PDB file of C-alpha atoms and ligand atoms in Angstrom:
ATOM      1  CA  MET A   1       0.006  -0.016  -0.043  1.00 41.00           C
ATOM      2  CA  ASP A   2       1.313   3.503  -0.855  1.00 42.00           C
ATOM      3  CA  LEU A   3       1.092   5.927   2.050  1.00 43.00           C
ATOM      4  CA  PRO A   4       0.643   9.555   1.088  1.00 43.00           C
ATOM      5  CA  GLY A   5       3.675  11.688   1.717  1.00 42.00           C
ATOM      6  CA  PHE A   6       6.004   8.737   1.665  1.00 42.00           C
ATOM      7  CA  ARG A   7       8.396   8.147  -1.147  1.00 46.00           C
ATOM      8  CA  ARG A   8       7.996   4.687  -2.488  1.00 46.00           C
ATOM      9  CA  LEU A   9      10.989   2.699  -1.463  1.00 45.00           C
ATOM     10  CA  LYS A  10      12.861   0.757  -4.142  1.00 48.00           C
ATOM     11  CA  PRO A  11      13.217  -2.915  -3.293  1.00 46.00           C
ATOM     12  CA  VAL A  12      16.622  -3.473  -1.968  1.00 50.00           C
ATOM     13  CA  ILE A  13      18.459  -6.802  -2.374  1.00 52.00           C
ATOM     14  CA  HIS A  14      20.411  -7.342   0.853  1.00 60.00           C
ATOM     15  CA  PRO A  15      24.110  -8.082   0.248  1.00 56.00           C
ATOM     16  CA  ARG A  16      23.706 -11.252   2.322  1.00 62.00           C
ATOM     17  CA  THR A  17      21.064 -12.452  -0.159  1.00 63.00           C
ATOM     18  CA  VAL A  18      23.496 -11.975  -3.009  1.00 62.00           C
ATOM     19  CA  ASP A  19      26.156 -13.902  -1.072  1.00 68.00           C
ATOM     20  CA  ARG A  20      23.704 -16.743  -0.542  1.00 72.00           C
ATOM     21  CA  HIS A  21      22.805 -16.915  -4.168  1.00 71.00           C
ATOM     22  CA  LEU A  22      26.505 -16.932  -5.083  1.00 72.00           C
ATOM     23  CA  LEU A  23      27.133 -19.769  -2.676  1.00 75.00           C
ATOM     24  CA  ILE A  24      24.174 -21.750  -4.019  1.00 77.00           C
ATOM     25  CA  PHE A  25      25.402 -21.162  -7.557  1.00 72.00           C
ATOM     26  CA  ARG A  26      28.954 -22.252  -6.709  1.00 71.00           C
ATOM     27  CA  LEU A  27      27.706 -25.457  -4.878  1.00 72.00           C
ATOM     28  CA  ALA A  28      25.329 -26.308  -7.827  1.00 72.00           C
ATOM     29  CA  LYS A  29      28.218 -25.783 -10.352  1.00 67.00           C
ATOM     30  CA  ARG A  30      30.564 -27.993  -8.409  1.00 62.00           C
ATOM     31  CA  ALA A  31      27.898 -30.726  -8.121  1.00 64.00           C
ATOM     32  CA  TYR A  32      27.174 -30.293 -11.947  1.00 62.00           C
ATOM     33  CA  ASN A  33      30.936 -30.470 -12.840  1.00 57.00           C
ATOM     34  CA  ALA A  34      31.350 -33.611 -10.665  1.00 52.00           C
ATOM     35  CA  LEU A  35      28.359 -35.290 -12.325  1.00 51.00           C
ATOM     36  CA  ILE A  36      29.144 -34.578 -15.934  1.00 51.00           C
ATOM     37  CA  ILE A  37      32.551 -34.675 -17.491  1.00 53.00           C
ATOM     38  CA  MET A  38      33.285 -31.054 -18.277  1.00 64.00           C
ATOM     39  CA  LYS A  39      33.909 -30.096 -21.947  1.00 80.00           C
ATOM     40  CA  VAL A  40      37.454 -28.983 -22.644  1.00 94.00           C
ATOM     41  CA  THR A  41      36.920 -25.182 -22.589  1.00 96.00           C
ATOM     42  CA  ILE A  42      39.961 -23.074 -23.167  1.00 98.00           C
ATOM     43  CA  ALA A  43      40.099 -19.335 -22.708  1.00 98.00           C
ATOM     44  CA  VAL A  44      42.836 -17.541 -24.594  1.00 98.00           C
ATOM     45  CA  ILE A  45      43.486 -14.643 -22.240  1.00 98.00           C
ATOM     46  CA  ASN A  46      45.891 -11.764 -21.430  1.00 97.00           C
ATOM     47  CA  GLN A  47      44.900  -8.287 -20.463  1.00 96.00           C
ATOM     48  CA  LYS A  48      47.447  -6.968 -22.840  1.00 95.00           C
ATOM     49  CA  GLY A  49      46.566  -6.261 -26.473  1.00 95.00           C
ATOM     50  CA  GLY A  50      48.675  -7.308 -29.504  1.00 95.00           C
ATOM     51  CA  VAL A  51      50.125 -10.364 -27.876  1.00 96.00           C
ATOM     52  CA  GLY A  52      48.672 -12.927 -30.312  1.00 97.00           C
ATOM     53  CA  LYS A  53      45.425 -13.927 -28.566  1.00 98.00           C
ATOM     54  CA  THR A  54      43.189 -13.776 -31.624  1.00 98.00           C
ATOM     55  CA  THR A  55      45.829 -15.246 -33.985  1.00 98.00           C
ATOM     56  CA  THR A  56      46.226 -18.099 -31.525  1.00 98.00           C
ATOM     57  CA  THR A  57      42.512 -18.684 -31.026  1.00 98.00           C
ATOM     58  CA  VAL A  58      41.783 -18.658 -34.707  1.00 98.00           C
ATOM     59  CA  ASN A  59      44.683 -20.879 -35.776  1.00 98.00           C
ATOM     60  CA  LEU A  60      44.374 -23.309 -32.785  1.00 98.00           C
ATOM     61  CA  ALA A  61      40.705 -23.620 -33.412  1.00 98.00           C
ATOM     62  CA  ALA A  62      41.383 -24.301 -37.128  1.00 98.00           C
ATOM     63  CA  GLY A  63      44.185 -26.694 -36.223  1.00 98.00           C
ATOM     64  CA  LEU A  64      41.872 -28.694 -33.858  1.00 98.00           C
ATOM     65  CA  ALA A  65      39.052 -28.717 -36.460  1.00 98.00           C
ATOM     66  CA  ARG A  66      41.412 -29.882 -39.169  1.00 98.00           C
ATOM     67  CA  ALA A  67      42.676 -32.713 -36.871  1.00 98.00           C
ATOM     68  CA  GLY A  68      39.107 -33.959 -36.610  1.00 97.00           C
ATOM     69  CA  TYR A  69      38.006 -32.394 -33.443  1.00 97.00           C
ATOM     70  CA  SER A  70      34.501 -30.635 -33.444  1.00 96.00           C
ATOM     71  CA  THR A  71      35.450 -27.086 -32.214  1.00 97.00           C
ATOM     72  CA  LEU A  72      33.498 -24.121 -31.139  1.00 97.00           C
ATOM     73  CA  LEU A  73      35.160 -20.709 -31.210  1.00 98.00           C
ATOM     74  CA  VAL A  74      33.523 -18.193 -28.860  1.00 98.00           C
ATOM     75  CA  ASP A  75      34.377 -14.650 -29.798  1.00 98.00           C
ATOM     76  CA  LEU A  76      34.186 -12.565 -26.584  1.00 97.00           C
ATOM     77  CA  ASP A  77      35.862  -9.388 -27.929  1.00 96.00           C
ATOM     78  CA  PRO A  78      33.810  -6.437 -29.084  1.00 95.00           C
ATOM     79  CA  GLN A  79      36.416  -5.814 -31.788  1.00 95.00           C
ATOM     80  CA  ALA A  80      35.233  -9.137 -33.353  1.00 96.00           C
ATOM     81  CA  HIS A  81      38.610  -9.980 -34.869  1.00 96.00           C
ATOM     82  CA  ALA A  82      38.181 -13.687 -34.480  1.00 97.00           C
ATOM     83  CA  THR A  83      34.744 -13.424 -36.154  1.00 96.00           C
ATOM     84  CA  VAL A  84      36.262 -11.606 -39.125  1.00 95.00           C
ATOM     85  CA  GLY A  85      39.265 -14.113 -38.884  1.00 95.00           C
ATOM     86  CA  VAL A  86      37.022 -16.966 -39.859  1.00 95.00           C
ATOM     87  CA  GLY A  87      35.529 -15.054 -42.767  1.00 92.00           C
ATOM     88  CA  ILE A  88      32.256 -13.734 -41.130  1.00 94.00           C
ATOM     89  CA  ASP A  89      31.114 -10.127 -41.408  1.00 93.00           C
ATOM     90  CA  PRO A  90      30.010  -9.080 -37.925  1.00 92.00           C
ATOM     91  CA  ASP A  91      27.882  -6.236 -39.390  1.00 91.00           C
ATOM     92  CA  ALA A  92      25.756  -8.778 -41.285  1.00 90.00           C
ATOM     93  CA  LEU A  93      24.754 -10.572 -38.056  1.00 90.00           C
ATOM     94  CA  ASP A  94      21.277  -9.385 -36.999  1.00 85.00           C
ATOM     95  CA  GLY A  95      20.547 -10.563 -33.478  1.00 86.00           C
ATOM     96  CA  GLN A  96      22.753 -13.569 -33.889  1.00 91.00           C
ATOM     97  CA  THR A  97      25.796 -12.736 -31.833  1.00 95.00           C
ATOM     98  CA  ILE A  98      27.146 -13.760 -28.397  1.00 95.00           C
ATOM     99  CA  ALA A  99      26.325 -10.114 -27.365  1.00 94.00           C
ATOM    100  CA  ASP A 100      22.615 -10.818 -27.942  1.00 93.00           C
ATOM    101  CA  ILE A 101      22.861 -13.860 -25.685  1.00 94.00           C
ATOM    102  CA  LEU A 102      24.653 -12.198 -22.864  1.00 93.00           C
ATOM    103  CA  LEU A 103      22.288  -9.109 -22.945  1.00 90.00           C
ATOM    104  CA  THR A 104      19.302 -11.258 -21.948  1.00 87.00           C
ATOM    105  CA  GLU A 105      18.992 -13.698 -19.086  1.00 83.00           C
ATOM    106  CA  ASN A 106      18.428 -17.534 -19.693  1.00 84.00           C
ATOM    107  CA  ARG A 107      19.612 -17.623 -23.361  1.00 88.00           C
ATOM    108  CA  HIS A 108      21.939 -20.313 -24.725  1.00 92.00           C
ATOM    109  CA  VAL A 109      24.832 -20.063 -27.067  1.00 94.00           C
ATOM    110  CA  SER A 110      23.273 -22.843 -29.182  1.00 93.00           C
ATOM    111  CA  GLU A 111      20.728 -20.198 -30.497  1.00 93.00           C
ATOM    112  CA  ILE A 112      23.528 -18.316 -32.357  1.00 95.00           C
ATOM    113  CA  ILE A 113      26.119 -20.920 -33.366  1.00 96.00           C
ATOM    114  CA  THR A 114      27.168 -20.242 -36.907  1.00 96.00           C
ATOM    115  CA  ASP A 115      28.948 -22.386 -39.539  1.00 96.00           C
ATOM    116  CA  THR A 116      32.328 -21.489 -40.896  1.00 96.00           C
ATOM    117  CA  TYR A 117      34.444 -22.510 -43.947  1.00 95.00           C
ATOM    118  CA  LEU A 118      35.467 -25.687 -41.961  1.00 96.00           C
ATOM    119  CA  SER A 119      32.882 -28.240 -41.270  1.00 96.00           C
ATOM    120  CA  ASN A 120      34.375 -29.123 -37.850  1.00 97.00           C
ATOM    121  CA  LEU A 121      34.677 -25.443 -36.792  1.00 97.00           C
ATOM    122  CA  LYS A 122      31.688 -23.477 -35.643  1.00 97.00           C
ATOM    123  CA  ILE A 123      31.679 -19.916 -34.040  1.00 97.00           C
ATOM    124  CA  ALA A 124      29.677 -17.960 -31.618  1.00 97.00           C
ATOM    125  CA  PRO A 125      30.326 -14.618 -33.321  1.00 97.00           C
ATOM    126  CA  SER A 126      30.915 -11.155 -31.723  1.00 97.00           C
ATOM    127  CA  SER A 127      29.995  -7.749 -32.989  1.00 93.00           C
ATOM    128  CA  ILE A 128      30.253  -4.147 -31.746  1.00 91.00           C
ATOM    129  CA  LEU A 129      27.096  -4.880 -29.694  1.00 92.00           C
ATOM    130  CA  MET A 130      29.453  -6.662 -27.288  1.00 91.00           C
ATOM    131  CA  ALA A 131      30.423  -3.332 -25.857  1.00 91.00           C
ATOM    132  CA  LYS A 132      26.846  -2.756 -24.883  1.00 90.00           C
ATOM    133  CA  ALA A 133      26.699  -6.181 -23.408  1.00 91.00           C
ATOM    134  CA  ASP A 134      29.797  -5.410 -21.337  1.00 91.00           C
ATOM    135  CA  ALA A 135      28.209  -2.120 -20.002  1.00 92.00           C
ATOM    136  CA  HIS A 136      24.816  -3.826 -19.340  1.00 91.00           C
ATOM    137  CA  LEU A 137      26.372  -6.737 -17.423  1.00 91.00           C
ATOM    138  CA  GLN A 138      28.139  -4.270 -15.029  1.00 88.00           C
ATOM    139  CA  SER A 139      24.828  -3.741 -13.124  1.00 88.00           C
ATOM    140  CA  GLN A 140      23.404  -7.327 -13.266  1.00 86.00           C
ATOM    141  CA  HIS A 141      23.464 -10.011 -10.538  1.00 82.00           C
ATOM    142  CA  PHE A 142      25.338 -13.158 -11.517  1.00 83.00           C
ATOM    143  CA  ARG A 143      27.028 -11.066 -14.182  1.00 90.00           C
ATOM    144  CA  GLU A 144      30.241 -13.190 -14.021  1.00 91.00           C
ATOM    145  CA  GLN A 145      28.150 -16.431 -14.566  1.00 91.00           C
ATOM    146  CA  ARG A 146      26.306 -15.410 -17.706  1.00 92.00           C
ATOM    147  CA  LEU A 147      28.614 -17.144 -20.172  1.00 95.00           C
ATOM    148  CA  SER A 148      29.006 -20.199 -18.151  1.00 93.00           C
ATOM    149  CA  TYR A 149      25.196 -20.532 -18.120  1.00 91.00           C
ATOM    150  CA  ALA A 150      24.867 -19.707 -21.795  1.00 93.00           C
ATOM    151  CA  LEU A 151      27.391 -22.495 -22.669  1.00 93.00           C
ATOM    152  CA  GLU A 152      25.455 -25.243 -20.801  1.00 88.00           C
ATOM    153  CA  ALA A 153      23.254 -27.436 -22.970  1.00 77.00           C
ATOM    154  CA  ILE A 154      25.126 -26.853 -26.149  1.00 82.00           C
ATOM    155  CA  PRO A 155      25.722 -29.576 -28.769  1.00 79.00           C
ATOM    156  CA  ASP A 156      28.701 -31.745 -28.113  1.00 85.00           C
ATOM    157  CA  PHE A 157      32.015 -30.150 -29.017  1.00 94.00           C
ATOM    158  CA  ASP A 158      35.416 -31.657 -28.203  1.00 95.00           C
ATOM    159  CA  TYR A 159      36.859 -28.170 -27.717  1.00 97.00           C
ATOM    160  CA  ILE A 160      35.435 -24.768 -26.922  1.00 97.00           C
ATOM    161  CA  LEU A 161      37.956 -21.882 -27.375  1.00 98.00           C
ATOM    162  CA  ILE A 162      37.150 -18.463 -26.140  1.00 98.00           C
ATOM    163  CA  ASP A 163      38.914 -15.372 -27.480  1.00 98.00           C
ATOM    164  CA  CYS A 164      39.072 -12.557 -24.912  1.00 98.00           C
ATOM    165  CA  GLN A 165      39.388  -8.835 -25.123  1.00 96.00           C
ATOM    166  CA  PRO A 166      42.546  -7.198 -23.616  1.00 96.00           C
ATOM    167  CA  THR A 167      41.213  -6.271 -20.249  1.00 93.00           C
ATOM    168  CA  LEU A 168      40.408  -8.038 -16.834  1.00 92.00           C
ATOM    169  CA  GLY A 169      36.856  -6.679 -16.982  1.00 92.00           C
ATOM    170  CA  VAL A 170      33.492  -8.427 -16.721  1.00 94.00           C
ATOM    171  CA  LEU A 171      33.788 -10.274 -20.116  1.00 95.00           C
ATOM    172  CA  PRO A 172      37.173 -11.881 -19.459  1.00 96.00           C
ATOM    173  CA  VAL A 173      35.953 -12.725 -15.941  1.00 95.00           C
ATOM    174  CA  ASN A 174      32.982 -14.480 -17.624  1.00 95.00           C
ATOM    175  CA  ALA A 175      35.494 -16.498 -19.655  1.00 97.00           C
ATOM    176  CA  MET A 176      37.351 -17.363 -16.457  1.00 96.00           C
ATOM    177  CA  VAL A 177      34.277 -18.815 -14.867  1.00 94.00           C
ATOM    178  CA  ALA A 178      33.183 -20.652 -17.992  1.00 94.00           C
ATOM    179  CA  ALA A 179      36.572 -22.185 -18.863  1.00 96.00           C
ATOM    180  CA  ASN A 180      38.554 -24.904 -17.212  1.00 94.00           C
ATOM    181  CA  TYR A 181      41.813 -24.292 -19.071  1.00 96.00           C
ATOM    182  CA  PHE A 182      43.730 -21.116 -19.901  1.00 98.00           C
ATOM    183  CA  LEU A 183      46.177 -20.262 -22.607  1.00 98.00           C
ATOM    184  CA  VAL A 184      48.092 -17.100 -21.956  1.00 97.00           C
ATOM    185  CA  PRO A 185      49.950 -15.853 -25.053  1.00 97.00           C
ATOM    186  CA  THR A 186      52.705 -13.518 -24.292  1.00 94.00           C
ATOM    187  CA  GLN A 187      55.839 -12.032 -26.045  1.00 91.00           C
ATOM    188  CA  PRO A 188      59.155 -12.971 -24.393  1.00 87.00           C
ATOM    189  CA  SER A 189      59.893  -9.439 -23.318  1.00 84.00           C
ATOM    190  CA  GLY A 190      60.067  -7.606 -19.962  1.00 80.00           C
ATOM    191  CA  TYR A 191      57.344  -5.246 -20.980  1.00 80.00           C
ATOM    192  CA  ALA A 192      54.852  -7.982 -22.067  1.00 81.00           C
ATOM    193  CA  LEU A 193      55.514 -10.168 -19.127  1.00 84.00           C
ATOM    194  CA  ARG A 194      54.804  -7.295 -16.703  1.00 83.00           C
ATOM    195  CA  GLY A 195      51.128  -7.856 -15.631  1.00 85.00           C
ATOM    196  CA  LEU A 196      51.295 -11.556 -15.930  1.00 91.00           C
ATOM    197  CA  GLY A 197      51.239 -11.668 -12.103  1.00 90.00           C
ATOM    198  CA  ASP A 198      47.985  -9.683 -11.948  1.00 91.00           C
ATOM    199  CA  LEU A 199      46.437 -12.029 -14.526  1.00 94.00           C
ATOM    200  CA  LEU A 200      47.435 -15.179 -12.681  1.00 93.00           C
ATOM    201  CA  GLU A 201      46.294 -13.687  -9.347  1.00 93.00           C
ATOM    202  CA  THR A 202      42.849 -12.919 -10.838  1.00 94.00           C
ATOM    203  CA  LEU A 203      42.625 -16.374 -12.305  1.00 94.00           C
ATOM    204  CA  HIS A 204      43.512 -18.049  -9.064  1.00 93.00           C
ATOM    205  CA  SER A 205      40.970 -15.975  -7.146  1.00 92.00           C
ATOM    206  CA  VAL A 206      38.172 -16.601  -9.705  1.00 93.00           C
ATOM    207  CA  LYS A 207      38.899 -20.333 -10.044  1.00 91.00           C
ATOM    208  CA  ARG A 208      39.698 -20.838  -6.229  1.00 85.00           C
ATOM    209  CA  ARG A 209      37.034 -23.511  -5.675  1.00 74.00           C
ATOM    210  CA  ASP A 210      36.580 -24.938  -9.178  1.00 65.00           C
ATOM    211  CA  THR A 211      38.377 -28.165  -9.986  1.00 72.00           C
ATOM    212  CA  PRO A 212      40.029 -29.127 -12.108  1.00 85.00           C
ATOM    213  CA  TRP A 213      41.569 -26.143 -13.938  1.00 93.00           C
ATOM    214  CA  ASP A 214      45.028 -25.271 -15.263  1.00 95.00           C
ATOM    215  CA  TYR A 215      46.856 -22.753 -17.393  1.00 96.00           C
ATOM    216  CA  ARG A 216      49.842 -22.566 -19.766  1.00 97.00           C
ATOM    217  CA  ILE A 217      51.853 -19.746 -21.005  1.00 95.00           C
ATOM    218  CA  LEU A 218      52.520 -19.645 -24.820  1.00 95.00           C
ATOM    219  CA  LEU A 219      55.459 -17.591 -26.099  1.00 93.00           C
ATOM    220  CA  THR A 220      54.509 -15.704 -29.200  1.00 95.00           C
ATOM    221  CA  MET A 221      56.127 -13.488 -31.786  1.00 93.00           C
ATOM    222  CA  VAL A 222      59.385 -15.068 -30.883  1.00 90.00           C
ATOM    223  CA  MET A 223      62.293 -13.711 -33.056  1.00 86.00           C
ATOM    224  CA  GLY A 224      64.745 -15.910 -34.823  1.00 66.00           C
ATOM    225  CA  GLN A 225      66.222 -18.865 -33.062  1.00 56.00           C
ATOM    226  CA  ALA A 226      66.790 -17.111 -29.686  1.00 55.00           C
ATOM    227  CA  ARG A 227      63.876 -18.273 -27.608  1.00 56.00           C
ATOM    228  CA  VAL A 228      64.556 -15.944 -24.719  1.00 58.00           C
ATOM    229  CA  THR A 229      67.443 -13.491 -24.868  1.00 60.00           C
ATOM    230  CA  ASN A 230      66.732 -11.144 -21.961  1.00 64.00           C
ATOM    231  CA  GLU A 231      68.137 -12.219 -18.648  1.00 68.00           C
ATOM    232  CA  LYS A 232      65.199 -10.692 -16.685  1.00 71.00           C
ATOM    233  CA  VAL A 233      62.660 -12.556 -18.915  1.00 76.00           C
ATOM    234  CA  ARG A 234      64.573 -15.839 -18.491  1.00 74.00           C
ATOM    235  CA  GLU A 235      64.281 -15.369 -14.647  1.00 79.00           C
ATOM    236  CA  ILE A 236      60.571 -14.700 -14.762  1.00 80.00           C
ATOM    237  CA  LEU A 237      59.864 -17.716 -16.971  1.00 82.00           C
ATOM    238  CA  GLU A 238      62.222 -19.951 -15.047  1.00 84.00           C
ATOM    239  CA  SER A 239      60.078 -19.649 -11.965  1.00 84.00           C
ATOM    240  CA  LEU A 240      57.071 -20.660 -14.123  1.00 87.00           C
ATOM    241  CA  HIS A 241      58.983 -23.218 -16.202  1.00 82.00           C
ATOM    242  CA  ASP A 242      56.412 -26.017 -15.725  1.00 92.00           C
ATOM    243  CA  LYS A 243      53.666 -23.709 -17.004  1.00 94.00           C
ATOM    244  CA  VAL A 244      55.404 -22.662 -20.209  1.00 93.00           C
ATOM    245  CA  LEU A 245      54.371 -24.663 -23.264  1.00 94.00           C
ATOM    246  CA  GLN A 246      57.195 -26.379 -25.222  1.00 92.00           C
ATOM    247  CA  SER A 247      55.610 -24.921 -28.495  1.00 94.00           C
ATOM    248  CA  VAL A 248      56.570 -21.449 -29.336  1.00 93.00           C
ATOM    249  CA  ILE A 249      55.117 -19.299 -32.070  1.00 95.00           C
ATOM    250  CA  ARG A 250      57.727 -17.484 -33.982  1.00 94.00           C
ATOM    251  CA  ARG A 251      57.242 -14.125 -35.623  1.00 95.00           C
ATOM    252  CA  ASN A 252      56.028 -14.812 -39.104  1.00 96.00           C
ATOM    253  CA  GLU A 253      54.533 -12.391 -41.458  1.00 96.00           C
ATOM    254  CA  LYS A 254      52.303 -15.074 -43.013  1.00 96.00           C
ATOM    255  CA  LEU A 255      50.360 -15.208 -39.941  1.00 96.00           C
ATOM    256  CA  ASN A 256      49.561 -11.539 -40.210  1.00 94.00           C
ATOM    257  CA  ARG A 257      48.809 -11.781 -43.953  1.00 94.00           C
ATOM    258  CA  ALA A 258      46.541 -14.804 -43.561  1.00 94.00           C
ATOM    259  CA  GLN A 259      44.302 -12.685 -41.279  1.00 91.00           C
ATOM    260  CA  SER A 260      44.465  -9.338 -43.200  1.00 86.00           C
ATOM    261  CA  ASP A 261      43.669 -10.875 -46.568  1.00 80.00           C
ATOM    262  CA  ASP A 262      40.479  -9.958 -48.358  1.00 82.00           C
ATOM    263  CA  GLU A 263      39.260 -13.291 -47.472  1.00 83.00           C
ATOM    264  CA  PRO A 264      40.788 -14.038 -43.980  1.00 80.00           C
ATOM    265  CA  ARG A 265      41.867 -17.657 -43.456  1.00 89.00           C
ATOM    266  CA  ASP A 266      43.811 -19.602 -40.996  1.00 97.00           C
ATOM    267  CA  VAL A 267      47.460 -20.055 -41.760  1.00 97.00           C
ATOM    268  CA  PHE A 268      47.104 -23.767 -42.717  1.00 97.00           C
ATOM    269  CA  ALA A 269      44.878 -22.587 -45.657  1.00 95.00           C
ATOM    270  CA  TYR A 270      46.947 -19.581 -46.433  1.00 95.00           C
ATOM    271  CA  ASP A 271      50.434 -21.229 -46.558  1.00 96.00           C
ATOM    272  CA  LYS A 272      50.715 -24.812 -45.208  1.00 96.00           C
ATOM    273  CA  SER A 273      54.525 -24.798 -45.376  1.00 97.00           C
ATOM    274  CA  SER A 274      55.115 -21.516 -43.590  1.00 97.00           C
ATOM    275  CA  PRO A 275      56.857 -21.316 -40.107  1.00 97.00           C
ATOM    276  CA  GLY A 276      53.472 -19.984 -38.720  1.00 97.00           C
ATOM    277  CA  ALA A 277      51.645 -23.154 -39.899  1.00 98.00           C
ATOM    278  CA  LYS A 278      54.375 -25.425 -38.548  1.00 98.00           C
ATOM    279  CA  ASP A 279      54.240 -23.654 -35.143  1.00 98.00           C
ATOM    280  CA  TYR A 280      50.477 -23.783 -34.850  1.00 98.00           C
ATOM    281  CA  GLU A 281      50.388 -27.404 -36.022  1.00 98.00           C
ATOM    282  CA  GLN A 282      52.820 -28.207 -33.062  1.00 98.00           C
ATOM    283  CA  LEU A 283      50.747 -26.148 -30.611  1.00 98.00           C
ATOM    284  CA  THR A 284      47.694 -28.036 -31.796  1.00 98.00           C
ATOM    285  CA  GLN A 285      49.329 -31.372 -31.057  1.00 98.00           C
ATOM    286  CA  GLU A 286      50.638 -30.195 -27.704  1.00 98.00           C
ATOM    287  CA  VAL A 287      47.315 -28.823 -26.530  1.00 98.00           C
ATOM    288  CA  SER A 288      45.366 -31.801 -27.646  1.00 98.00           C
ATOM    289  CA  HIS A 289      47.786 -34.019 -25.621  1.00 98.00           C
ATOM    290  CA  LEU A 290      47.861 -31.898 -22.598  1.00 97.00           C
ATOM    291  CA  TRP A 291      44.110 -31.226 -22.451  1.00 97.00           C
ATOM    292  CA  PRO A 292      42.609 -34.197 -24.222  1.00 95.00           C
ATOM    293  CA  ARG A 293      38.942 -34.162 -25.192  1.00 91.00           C
ATOM    294  CA  THR A 294      36.784 -35.905 -22.566  1.00 81.00           C
TER     295      THR A 294
HETATM  296  N1  ADP B 301      53.617 -14.778 -34.674  1.00 69.45           N
HETATM  297  C1  ADP B 301      53.213 -13.686 -35.325  1.00 69.45           C
HETATM  298  N2  ADP B 301      54.034 -13.145 -36.203  1.00 69.45           N
HETATM  299  C2  ADP B 301      53.698 -12.034 -36.885  1.00 69.45           C
HETATM  300  N3  ADP B 301      52.643 -11.354 -36.715  1.00 69.45           N
HETATM  301  C3  ADP B 301      51.740 -11.786 -35.703  1.00 69.45           C
HETATM  302  C4  ADP B 301      52.022 -12.874 -34.993  1.00 69.45           C
HETATM  303  N4  ADP B 301      51.002 -13.157 -34.122  1.00 69.45           N
HETATM  304  C5  ADP B 301      50.089 -12.072 -34.213  1.00 69.45           C
HETATM  305  N5  ADP B 301      50.580 -11.290 -35.192  1.00 69.45           N
HETATM  306  C6  ADP B 301      49.948 -10.000 -35.692  1.00 69.45           C
HETATM  307  O1  ADP B 301      50.053  -9.128 -34.658  1.00 69.45           O
HETATM  308  C7  ADP B 301      48.898  -8.329 -34.520  1.00 69.45           C
HETATM  309  C8  ADP B 301      48.216  -8.622 -33.043  1.00 69.45           C
HETATM  310  O2  ADP B 301      47.885  -9.994 -32.952  1.00 69.45           O
HETATM  311  P1  ADP B 301      46.502 -10.453 -32.287  1.00 69.45           P
HETATM  312  O3  ADP B 301      46.428 -11.854 -32.417  1.00 69.45           O
HETATM  313  O4  ADP B 301      45.378  -9.618 -32.962  1.00 69.45           O
HETATM  314  O5  ADP B 301      46.701  -9.972 -30.798  1.00 69.45           O
HETATM  315  P2  ADP B 301      45.572  -9.807 -29.670  1.00 69.45           P
HETATM  316  O6  ADP B 301      44.469 -10.505 -29.959  1.00 69.45           O
HETATM  317  O7  ADP B 301      46.345 -10.243 -28.470  1.00 69.45           O
HETATM  318  O8  ADP B 301      45.410  -8.294 -29.489  1.00 69.45           O
HETATM  319  C9  ADP B 301      47.922  -8.774 -35.587  1.00 69.45           C
HETATM  320  O9  ADP B 301      48.142  -7.849 -36.584  1.00 69.45           O
HETATM  321  C10 ADP B 301      48.447 -10.156 -35.885  1.00 69.45           C
HETATM  322  O10 ADP B 301      48.252 -10.382 -37.263  1.00 69.45           O
HETATM  323 MG1   MG B 302      42.411  -9.965 -30.087  1.00 69.45          MG
END
């Protein structure tokens, strides 16, 4: 009943209620994970831009698909470079992007899964609308769990790869909640490695109670034969040595050209014998052995 002279009070959700909801969600997710075998979901993540995240997501996804694994690429970056990278025009997607799914509660990624030029590779495409989804999610309850929920009940994929934007904001945190494995591309330079600590700390705090999960660092844009030249870099990597992949991605212009072509393609289609194709082939093998499909 409205009393005259009294301002109608907005319903307030008590912080304790939110905590309880979060706890229930976590317990339910743990039980769910224990009951079903979790899909291999790999987020390609680094809050730095230009380190090779999208190049890695597109070429690893293509490598896995070409090796016979059914693969879903989820493009979680408003810049939609991975979407363009598999030859899809983000402006031509009307209401059929991952942003449309994240903007509304209770929607599933299966509604917007799109075919690509490889029969084994599907994509949940992004568009500029993702920036709106990012802003919208800031004020939502369970904002970190939206992607995780949207990825439940999707058709069977051997691998799900998520390309993240270069921040540690709400969208990459959604990827952290949804994924069980993390690939961190980084250049072997002091500048590029700075910030790795922040990323790993955030990852550990988000994944604290989830099991199992793991991560690996992938050295990208490596120059020449010298894997690591700088003493400081070697020191940082030494302390993480069991978390650095054997495969490294050399700097190779073909990787750049394959993506900036009129008709973007993975490096295997662009030039099968290039160093870029060889490196991503090796990465595909290492990842599929390290994190085998369930
Ligand atoms: N190994 C490489 N050799 C040469 N160019 C690369 C390599 N990896 C990525 N690039 C290029 O560097 C730029 C940034 O890579 P990108 O994958 O988009 O980084 P991110 O997604 O982390 O921002 C792109 O133009 C890409 O084509
Ligand atoms: Mg990118």
